[in-house]
mmCIF file of C-alpha atoms and ligand atoms in Angstrom:
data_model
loop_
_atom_site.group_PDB
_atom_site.id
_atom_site.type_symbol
_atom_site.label_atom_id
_atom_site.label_comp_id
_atom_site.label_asym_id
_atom_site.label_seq_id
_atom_site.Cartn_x
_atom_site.Cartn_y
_atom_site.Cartn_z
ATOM 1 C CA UNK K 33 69.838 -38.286 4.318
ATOM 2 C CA UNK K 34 66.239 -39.862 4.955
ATOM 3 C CA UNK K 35 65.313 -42.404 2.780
ATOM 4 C CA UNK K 36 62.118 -41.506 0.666
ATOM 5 C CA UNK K 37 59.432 -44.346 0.284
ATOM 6 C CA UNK K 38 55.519 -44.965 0.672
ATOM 7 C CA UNK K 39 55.821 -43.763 4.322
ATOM 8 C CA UNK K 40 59.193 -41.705 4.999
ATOM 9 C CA UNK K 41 57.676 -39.379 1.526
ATOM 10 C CA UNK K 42 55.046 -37.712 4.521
ATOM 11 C CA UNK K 43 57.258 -36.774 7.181
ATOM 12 C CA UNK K 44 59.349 -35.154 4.637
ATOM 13 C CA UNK K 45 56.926 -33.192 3.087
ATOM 14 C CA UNK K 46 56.030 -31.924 6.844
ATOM 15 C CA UNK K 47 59.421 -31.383 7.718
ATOM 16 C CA UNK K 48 59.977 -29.079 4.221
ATOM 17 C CA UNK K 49 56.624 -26.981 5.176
ATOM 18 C CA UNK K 50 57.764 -26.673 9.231
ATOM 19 C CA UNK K 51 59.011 -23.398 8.784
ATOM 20 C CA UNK K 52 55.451 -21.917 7.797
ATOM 21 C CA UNK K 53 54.914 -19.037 10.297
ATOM 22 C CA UNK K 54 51.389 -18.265 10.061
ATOM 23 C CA UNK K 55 50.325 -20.740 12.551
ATOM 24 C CA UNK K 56 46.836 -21.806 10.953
ATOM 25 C CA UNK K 57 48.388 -22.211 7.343
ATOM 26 C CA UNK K 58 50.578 -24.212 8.892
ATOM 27 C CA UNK K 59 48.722 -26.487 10.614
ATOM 28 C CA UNK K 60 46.152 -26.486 8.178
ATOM 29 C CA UNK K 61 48.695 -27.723 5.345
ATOM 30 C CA UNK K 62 49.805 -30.351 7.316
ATOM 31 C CA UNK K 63 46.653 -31.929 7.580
ATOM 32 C CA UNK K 64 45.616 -31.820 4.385
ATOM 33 C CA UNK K 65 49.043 -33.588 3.280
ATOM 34 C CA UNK K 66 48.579 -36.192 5.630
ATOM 35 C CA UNK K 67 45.322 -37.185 4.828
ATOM 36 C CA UNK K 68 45.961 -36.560 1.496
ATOM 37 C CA UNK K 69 49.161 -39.145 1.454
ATOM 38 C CA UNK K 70 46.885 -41.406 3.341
ATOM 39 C CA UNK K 71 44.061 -41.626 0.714
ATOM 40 C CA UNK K 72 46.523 -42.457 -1.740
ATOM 41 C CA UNK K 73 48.207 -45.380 0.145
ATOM 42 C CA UNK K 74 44.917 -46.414 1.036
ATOM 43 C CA UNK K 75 43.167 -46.645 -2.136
ATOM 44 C CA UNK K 76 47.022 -47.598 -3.834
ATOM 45 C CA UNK K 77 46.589 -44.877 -6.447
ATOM 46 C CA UNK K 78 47.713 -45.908 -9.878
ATOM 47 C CA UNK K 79 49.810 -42.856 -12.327
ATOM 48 C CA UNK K 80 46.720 -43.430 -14.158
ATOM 49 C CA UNK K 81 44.032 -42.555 -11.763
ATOM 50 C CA UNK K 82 46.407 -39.476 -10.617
ATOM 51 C CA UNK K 83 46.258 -38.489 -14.024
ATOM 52 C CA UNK K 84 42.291 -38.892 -14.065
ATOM 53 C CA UNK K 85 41.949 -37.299 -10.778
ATOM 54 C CA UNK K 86 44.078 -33.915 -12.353
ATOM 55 C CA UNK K 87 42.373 -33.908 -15.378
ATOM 56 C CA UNK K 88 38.858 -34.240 -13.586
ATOM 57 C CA UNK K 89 40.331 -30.671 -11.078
ATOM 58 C CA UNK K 90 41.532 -29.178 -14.443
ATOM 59 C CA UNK K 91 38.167 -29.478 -15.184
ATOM 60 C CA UNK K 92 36.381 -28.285 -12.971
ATOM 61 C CA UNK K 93 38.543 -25.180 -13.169
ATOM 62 C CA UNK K 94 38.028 -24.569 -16.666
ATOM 63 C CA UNK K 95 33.703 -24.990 -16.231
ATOM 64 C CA UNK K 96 34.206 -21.641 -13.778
ATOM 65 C CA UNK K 97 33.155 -18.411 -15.217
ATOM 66 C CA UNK K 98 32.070 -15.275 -13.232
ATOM 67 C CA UNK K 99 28.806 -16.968 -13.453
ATOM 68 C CA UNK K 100 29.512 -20.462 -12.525
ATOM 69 C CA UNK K 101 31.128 -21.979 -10.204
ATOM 70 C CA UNK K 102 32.010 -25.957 -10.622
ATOM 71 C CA UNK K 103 34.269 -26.128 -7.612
ATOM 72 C CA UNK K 104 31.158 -24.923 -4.739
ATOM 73 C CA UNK K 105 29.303 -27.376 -6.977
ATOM 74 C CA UNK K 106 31.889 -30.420 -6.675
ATOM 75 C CA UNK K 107 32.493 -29.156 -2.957
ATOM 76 C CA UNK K 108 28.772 -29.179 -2.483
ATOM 77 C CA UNK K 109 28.182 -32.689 -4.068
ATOM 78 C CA UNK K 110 30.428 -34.237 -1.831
ATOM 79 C CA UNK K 111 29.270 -32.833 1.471
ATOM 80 C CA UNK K 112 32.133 -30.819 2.152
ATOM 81 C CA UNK K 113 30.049 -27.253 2.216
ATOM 82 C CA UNK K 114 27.414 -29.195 4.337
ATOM 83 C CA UNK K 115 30.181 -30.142 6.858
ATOM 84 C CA UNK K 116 31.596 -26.497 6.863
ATOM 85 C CA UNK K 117 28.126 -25.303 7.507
ATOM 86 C CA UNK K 118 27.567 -27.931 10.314
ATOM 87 C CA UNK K 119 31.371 -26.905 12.033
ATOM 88 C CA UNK K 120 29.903 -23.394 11.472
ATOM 89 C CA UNK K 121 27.261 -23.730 13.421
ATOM 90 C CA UNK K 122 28.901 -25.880 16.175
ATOM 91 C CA UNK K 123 30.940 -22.743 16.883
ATOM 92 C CA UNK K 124 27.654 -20.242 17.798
ATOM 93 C CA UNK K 125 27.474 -19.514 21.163
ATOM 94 C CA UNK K 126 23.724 -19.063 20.620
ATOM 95 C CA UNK K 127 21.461 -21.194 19.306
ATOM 96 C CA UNK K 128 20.014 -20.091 16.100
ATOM 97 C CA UNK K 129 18.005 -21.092 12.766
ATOM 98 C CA UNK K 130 20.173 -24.036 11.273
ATOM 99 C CA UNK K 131 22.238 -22.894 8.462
ATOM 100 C CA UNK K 132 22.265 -24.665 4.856
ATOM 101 C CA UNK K 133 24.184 -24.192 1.485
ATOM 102 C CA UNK K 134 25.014 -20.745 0.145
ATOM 103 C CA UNK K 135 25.107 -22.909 -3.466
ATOM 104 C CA UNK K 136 26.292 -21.961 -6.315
ATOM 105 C CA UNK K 137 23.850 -19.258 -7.423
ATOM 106 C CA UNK K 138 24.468 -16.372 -5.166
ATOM 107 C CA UNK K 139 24.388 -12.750 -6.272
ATOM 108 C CA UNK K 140 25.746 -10.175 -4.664
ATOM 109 C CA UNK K 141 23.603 -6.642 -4.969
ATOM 110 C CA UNK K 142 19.929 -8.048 -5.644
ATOM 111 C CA UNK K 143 17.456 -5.595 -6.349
ATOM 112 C CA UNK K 144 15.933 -4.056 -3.047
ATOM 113 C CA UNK K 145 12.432 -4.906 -2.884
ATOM 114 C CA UNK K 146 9.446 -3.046 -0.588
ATOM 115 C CA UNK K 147 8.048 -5.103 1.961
ATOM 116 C CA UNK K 148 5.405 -7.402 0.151
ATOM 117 C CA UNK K 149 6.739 -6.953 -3.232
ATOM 118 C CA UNK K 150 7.437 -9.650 -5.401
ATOM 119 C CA UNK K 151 10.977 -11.159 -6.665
ATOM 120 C CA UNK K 152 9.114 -12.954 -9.406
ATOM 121 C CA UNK K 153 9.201 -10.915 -12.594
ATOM 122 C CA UNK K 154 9.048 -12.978 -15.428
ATOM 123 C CA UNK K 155 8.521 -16.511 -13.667
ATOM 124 C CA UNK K 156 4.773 -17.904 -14.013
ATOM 125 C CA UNK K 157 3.019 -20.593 -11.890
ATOM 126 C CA UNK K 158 1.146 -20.737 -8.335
ATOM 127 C CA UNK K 159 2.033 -17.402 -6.170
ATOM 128 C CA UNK K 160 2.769 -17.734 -3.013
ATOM 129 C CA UNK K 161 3.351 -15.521 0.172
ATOM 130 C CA UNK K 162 6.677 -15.940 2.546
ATOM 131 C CA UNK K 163 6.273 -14.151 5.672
ATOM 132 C CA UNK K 164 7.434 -14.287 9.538
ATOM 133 C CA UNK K 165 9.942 -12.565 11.751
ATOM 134 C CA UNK K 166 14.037 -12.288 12.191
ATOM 135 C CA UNK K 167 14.242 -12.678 16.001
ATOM 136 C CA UNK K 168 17.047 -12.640 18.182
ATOM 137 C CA UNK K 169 17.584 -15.639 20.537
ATOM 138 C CA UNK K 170 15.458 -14.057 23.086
ATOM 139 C CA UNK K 171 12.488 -13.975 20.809
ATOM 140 C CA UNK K 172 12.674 -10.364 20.088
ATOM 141 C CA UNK K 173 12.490 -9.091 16.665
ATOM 142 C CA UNK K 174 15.729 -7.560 15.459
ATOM 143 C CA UNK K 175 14.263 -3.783 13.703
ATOM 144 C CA UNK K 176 15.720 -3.227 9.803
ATOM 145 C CA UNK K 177 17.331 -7.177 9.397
ATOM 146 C CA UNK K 178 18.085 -7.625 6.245
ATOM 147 C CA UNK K 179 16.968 -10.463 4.168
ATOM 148 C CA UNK K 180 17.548 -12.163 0.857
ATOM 149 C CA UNK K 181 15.974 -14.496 -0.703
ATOM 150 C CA UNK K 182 16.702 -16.157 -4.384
ATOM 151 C CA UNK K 183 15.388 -19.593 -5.417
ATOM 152 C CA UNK K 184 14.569 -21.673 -8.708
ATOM 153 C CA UNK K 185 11.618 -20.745 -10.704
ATOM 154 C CA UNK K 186 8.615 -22.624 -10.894
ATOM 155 C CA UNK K 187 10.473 -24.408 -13.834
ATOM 156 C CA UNK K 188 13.440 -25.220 -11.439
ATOM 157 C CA UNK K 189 15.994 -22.801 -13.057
ATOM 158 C CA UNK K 190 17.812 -20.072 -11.936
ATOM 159 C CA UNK K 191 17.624 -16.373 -13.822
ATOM 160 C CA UNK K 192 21.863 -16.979 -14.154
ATOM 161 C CA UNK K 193 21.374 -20.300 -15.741
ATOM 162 C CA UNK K 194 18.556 -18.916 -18.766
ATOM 163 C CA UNK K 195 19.938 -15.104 -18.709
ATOM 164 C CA UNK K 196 22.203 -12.460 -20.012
ATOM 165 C CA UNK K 197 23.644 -12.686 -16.674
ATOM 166 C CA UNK K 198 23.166 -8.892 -15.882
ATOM 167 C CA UNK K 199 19.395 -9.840 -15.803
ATOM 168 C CA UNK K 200 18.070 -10.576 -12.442
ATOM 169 C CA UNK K 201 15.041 -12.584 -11.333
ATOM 170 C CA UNK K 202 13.951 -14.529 -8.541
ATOM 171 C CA UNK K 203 15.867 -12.862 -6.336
ATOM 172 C CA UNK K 204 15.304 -9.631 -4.176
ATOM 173 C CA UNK K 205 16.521 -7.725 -0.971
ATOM 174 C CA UNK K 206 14.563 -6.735 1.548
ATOM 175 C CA UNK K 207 14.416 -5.183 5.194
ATOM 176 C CA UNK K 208 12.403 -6.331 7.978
ATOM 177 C CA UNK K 209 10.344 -3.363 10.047
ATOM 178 C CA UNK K 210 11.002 -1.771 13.199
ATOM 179 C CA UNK K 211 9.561 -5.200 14.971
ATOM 180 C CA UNK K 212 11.457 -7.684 12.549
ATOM 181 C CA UNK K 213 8.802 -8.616 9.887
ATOM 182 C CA UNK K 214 9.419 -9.010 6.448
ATOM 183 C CA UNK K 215 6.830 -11.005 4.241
ATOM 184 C CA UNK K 216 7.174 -10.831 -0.022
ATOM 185 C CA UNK K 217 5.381 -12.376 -2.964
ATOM 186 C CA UNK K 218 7.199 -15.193 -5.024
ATOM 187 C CA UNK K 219 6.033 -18.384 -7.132
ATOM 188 C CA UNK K 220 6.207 -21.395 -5.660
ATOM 189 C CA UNK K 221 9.808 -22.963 -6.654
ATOM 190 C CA UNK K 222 10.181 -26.443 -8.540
ATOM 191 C CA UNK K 223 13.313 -28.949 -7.437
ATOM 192 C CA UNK K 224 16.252 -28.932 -9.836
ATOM 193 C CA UNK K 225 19.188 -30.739 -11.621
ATOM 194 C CA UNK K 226 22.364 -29.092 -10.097
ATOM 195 C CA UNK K 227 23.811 -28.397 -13.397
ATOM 196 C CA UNK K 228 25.058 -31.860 -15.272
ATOM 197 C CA UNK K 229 26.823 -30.210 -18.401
ATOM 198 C CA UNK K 230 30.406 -30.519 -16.655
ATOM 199 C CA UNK K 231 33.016 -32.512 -14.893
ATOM 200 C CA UNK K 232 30.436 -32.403 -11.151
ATOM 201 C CA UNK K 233 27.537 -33.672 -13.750
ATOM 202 C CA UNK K 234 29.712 -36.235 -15.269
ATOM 203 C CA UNK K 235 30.593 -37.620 -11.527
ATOM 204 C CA UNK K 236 27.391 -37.516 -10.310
ATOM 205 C CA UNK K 237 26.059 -40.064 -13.293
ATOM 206 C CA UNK K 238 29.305 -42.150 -12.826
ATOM 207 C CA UNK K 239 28.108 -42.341 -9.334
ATOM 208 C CA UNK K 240 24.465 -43.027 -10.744
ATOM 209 C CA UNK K 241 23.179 -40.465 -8.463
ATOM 210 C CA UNK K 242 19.870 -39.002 -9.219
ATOM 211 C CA UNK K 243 21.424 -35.433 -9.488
ATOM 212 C CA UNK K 244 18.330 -33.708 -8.155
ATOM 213 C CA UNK K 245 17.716 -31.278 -5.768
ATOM 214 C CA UNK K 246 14.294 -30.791 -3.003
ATOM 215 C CA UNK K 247 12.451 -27.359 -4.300
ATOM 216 C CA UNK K 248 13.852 -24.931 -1.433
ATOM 217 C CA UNK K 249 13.999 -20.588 -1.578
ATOM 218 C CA UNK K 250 17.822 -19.220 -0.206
ATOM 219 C CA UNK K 251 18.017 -16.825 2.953
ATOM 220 C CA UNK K 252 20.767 -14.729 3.900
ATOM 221 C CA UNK K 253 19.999 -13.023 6.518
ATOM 222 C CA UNK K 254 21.924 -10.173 8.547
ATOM 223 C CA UNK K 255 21.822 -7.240 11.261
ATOM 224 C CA UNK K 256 24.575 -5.793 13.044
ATOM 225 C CA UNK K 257 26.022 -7.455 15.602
ATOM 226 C CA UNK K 258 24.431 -10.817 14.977
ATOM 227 C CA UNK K 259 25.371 -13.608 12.910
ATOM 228 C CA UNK K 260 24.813 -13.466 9.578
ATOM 229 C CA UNK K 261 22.858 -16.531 8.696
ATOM 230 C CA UNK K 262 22.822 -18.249 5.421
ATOM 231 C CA UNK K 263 20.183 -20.889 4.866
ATOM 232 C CA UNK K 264 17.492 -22.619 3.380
ATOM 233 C CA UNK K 265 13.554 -23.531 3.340
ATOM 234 C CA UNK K 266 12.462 -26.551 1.764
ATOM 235 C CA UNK K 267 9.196 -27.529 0.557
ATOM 236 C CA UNK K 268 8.019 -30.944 2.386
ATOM 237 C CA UNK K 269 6.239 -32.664 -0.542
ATOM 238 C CA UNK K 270 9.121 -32.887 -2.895
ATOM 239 C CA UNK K 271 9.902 -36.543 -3.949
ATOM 240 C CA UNK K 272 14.022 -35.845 -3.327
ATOM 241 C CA UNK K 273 13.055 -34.624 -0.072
ATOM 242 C CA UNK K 274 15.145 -37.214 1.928
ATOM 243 C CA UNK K 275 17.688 -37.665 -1.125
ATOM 244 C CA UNK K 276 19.103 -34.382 -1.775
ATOM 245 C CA UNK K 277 22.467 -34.259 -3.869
ATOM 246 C CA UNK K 278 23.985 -31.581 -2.030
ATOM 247 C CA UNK K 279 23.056 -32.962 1.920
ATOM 248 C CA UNK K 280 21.584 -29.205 2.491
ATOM 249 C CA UNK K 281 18.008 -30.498 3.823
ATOM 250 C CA UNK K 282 17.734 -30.491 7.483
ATOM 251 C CA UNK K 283 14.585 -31.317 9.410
ATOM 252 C CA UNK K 284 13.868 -28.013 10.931
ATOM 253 C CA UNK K 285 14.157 -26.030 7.600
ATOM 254 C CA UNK K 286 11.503 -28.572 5.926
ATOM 255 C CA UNK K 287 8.479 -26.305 5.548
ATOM 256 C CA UNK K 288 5.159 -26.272 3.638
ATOM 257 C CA UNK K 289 2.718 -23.665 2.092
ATOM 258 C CA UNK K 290 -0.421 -22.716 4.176
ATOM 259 C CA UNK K 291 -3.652 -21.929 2.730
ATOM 260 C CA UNK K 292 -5.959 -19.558 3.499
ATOM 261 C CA UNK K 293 -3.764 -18.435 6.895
ATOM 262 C CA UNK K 294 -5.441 -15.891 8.814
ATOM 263 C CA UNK K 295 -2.267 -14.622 9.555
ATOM 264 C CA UNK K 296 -0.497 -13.806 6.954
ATOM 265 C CA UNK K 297 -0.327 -10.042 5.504
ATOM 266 C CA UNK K 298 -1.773 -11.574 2.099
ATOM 267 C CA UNK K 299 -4.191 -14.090 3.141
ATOM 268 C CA UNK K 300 -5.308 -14.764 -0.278
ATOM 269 C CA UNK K 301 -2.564 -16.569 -0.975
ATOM 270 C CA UNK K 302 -0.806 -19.856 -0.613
ATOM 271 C CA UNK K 303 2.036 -19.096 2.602
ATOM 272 C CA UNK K 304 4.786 -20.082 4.541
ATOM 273 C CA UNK K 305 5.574 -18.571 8.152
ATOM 274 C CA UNK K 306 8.982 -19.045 9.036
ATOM 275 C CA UNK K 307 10.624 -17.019 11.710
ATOM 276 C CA UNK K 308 14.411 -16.867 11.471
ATOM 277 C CA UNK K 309 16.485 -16.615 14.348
ATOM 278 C CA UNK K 310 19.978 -15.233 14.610
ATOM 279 C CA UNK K 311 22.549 -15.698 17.772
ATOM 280 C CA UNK K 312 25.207 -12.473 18.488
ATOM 281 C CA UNK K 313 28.321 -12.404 16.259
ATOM 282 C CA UNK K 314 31.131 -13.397 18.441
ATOM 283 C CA UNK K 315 34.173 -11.143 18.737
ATOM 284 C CA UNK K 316 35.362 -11.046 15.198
ATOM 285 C CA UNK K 317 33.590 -13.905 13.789
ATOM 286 C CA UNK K 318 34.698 -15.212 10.351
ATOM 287 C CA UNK K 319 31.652 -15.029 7.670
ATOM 288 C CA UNK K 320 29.509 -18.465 7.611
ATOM 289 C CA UNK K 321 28.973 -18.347 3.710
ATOM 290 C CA UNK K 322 30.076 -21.668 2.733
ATOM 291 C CA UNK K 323 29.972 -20.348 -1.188
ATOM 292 C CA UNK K 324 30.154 -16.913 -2.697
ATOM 293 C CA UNK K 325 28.392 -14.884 -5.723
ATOM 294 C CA UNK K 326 30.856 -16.565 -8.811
ATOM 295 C CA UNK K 327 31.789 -12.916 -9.809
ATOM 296 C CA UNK K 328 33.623 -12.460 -7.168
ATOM 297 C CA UNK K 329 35.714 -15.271 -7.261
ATOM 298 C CA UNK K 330 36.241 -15.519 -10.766
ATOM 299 C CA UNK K 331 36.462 -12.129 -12.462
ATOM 300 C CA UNK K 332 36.569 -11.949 -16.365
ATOM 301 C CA UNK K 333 38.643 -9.372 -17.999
ATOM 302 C CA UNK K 334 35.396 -7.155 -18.168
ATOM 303 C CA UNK K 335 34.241 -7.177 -14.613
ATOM 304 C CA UNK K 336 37.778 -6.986 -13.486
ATOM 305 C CA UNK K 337 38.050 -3.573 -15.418
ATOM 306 C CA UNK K 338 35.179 -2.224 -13.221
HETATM 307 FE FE1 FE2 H 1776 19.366 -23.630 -4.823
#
């Protein structure tokens, strides 16, 4: 019989989960045990801080509803969706706009929008224009890609975090033309707190971490058979610019409004011309969305009954 201490304990725990036959749990479980074990030899974790570290996860858990999600939030505040995103895109076998976090506030089903309409219902401040192309890696535009877009408002909140959650805002669908433009109104968006009432918020000030986010507008775009990409643009004169608590800024999605373009389908206004491009899916090609509408993940007994 082996004899269990500090360092046999790991080995036996691999040897117990051997027998796993699907090949990626497998290897996939083993890694996280051993790096697991090592983190608490390294750091010689005390009962105590085990205990703290479970009632921290507990939690987290208990903060989700099937409008928030704490665990994307934690994940994201560590720089664990950041590095999914950047393993992501080391897989593409064409090069395409660099991804950035899904976050938290994803919604499935936004309203579908006409080209040049506006997501901004209720939200007040400076108006500005978003236009360009979705292109494919030859430069060509890809005809009917769809894109959506949802962002802060020019107060830095989000329509789930001030909303009956039914209620959307800031947020639209749309569908480029036969050549791959899309353009759309919106108000310029403000840089936010991630959300500081729970266990991620309690971290972060433990950490004394400034807890703010660069103002930035979400992307996901698609077309058949290309890669779906999920990113972000961020506004260049934002003071957390080069500090941002989730690691999502990157420089080529660091972007700035334009006035008076002679360019742009609404020249009147303020605008930003971004073209995205997408690379071909590869051969059954796992999603990229490091993060997922919370509704989906955590369904409450109403939703569930739908
Ligand atoms: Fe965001």
């Amino acid at each position: 019989m082996l004899a269990i201490d500090e360092n046999t304990i790991t080995d036996a725990a691999l040897e117990q989960m051997s027998a796993t036959p699907d090949p990626r749990l497998k290897q996939v479980m083993a890694a996280l045990v051993r790096h697991l074990h090592a983190f608490a030899r390294e750091v010689d974790l005390t009962a105590e801080e085990w205990l703290e570290g479970i009632k921290f996860l507990t939690a987290v858990g208990q903060a989700c509803t099937p409008y928030r999600q704490e665990f994307i939030l934690l994940s994201d505040t560590l720089g664990l969706s950041s590095l999914v995103n950047a393993l992501h895109d080391r897989r593409s076998t064409e090069a395409g706009t660099k991804t950035s976090l899904l976050g938290p506030f994803y919604r499935q089903d936004s309203p579908l929008r006409k080209p040049g309409e506006s997501i901004a219902a209720e939200a007040g401040g400076p108006e500005i224009c978003i236009y360009g192309r979705v292109l494919n890696s030859s430069g060509q535009g890809i005809p009917n890609a769809s894109v959506q877009i949802w962002q802060s408002d020019d107060h830095g909140v989000y329509d789930l975090q001030k909303h009956d959650p039914s209620v959307m805002d800031m947020r639209g669908s749309f569908h480029a033309d036969s050549e791959g433009r899309y353009y759309l109104r919106t108000v310029r968006p403000l840089g936010y707190l991630i959300p500081m009432d729970g266990p991620v918020g309690d971290m972060i000030r433990a950490q004394r971490r400034h807890g703010y986010r660069p103002a930035h507008i979400h992307f996901l775009i698609g077309a058949p058979g290309y890669r779906e990409l999920v990113t972000a643009l961020y506004l260049r004169n934002d003071d957390h610019i080069d500090s941002d608590t989730v690691f999502g800024v990157t420089e080529s999605l660091v972007t700035e409004t334009r006035p008076n373009d002679p360019s742009s389908p609404l020249p009147n206004l303020p605008s930003i011309r971004f073209d995205f491009t997408l690379g071909a899916a590869a051969a059954a090609e796992a999603s990229g969305r490091v993060g997922a509408d919370p509704s989906q993940i955590t369904k409450s007994p109403a939703l569930a009954s739908h």
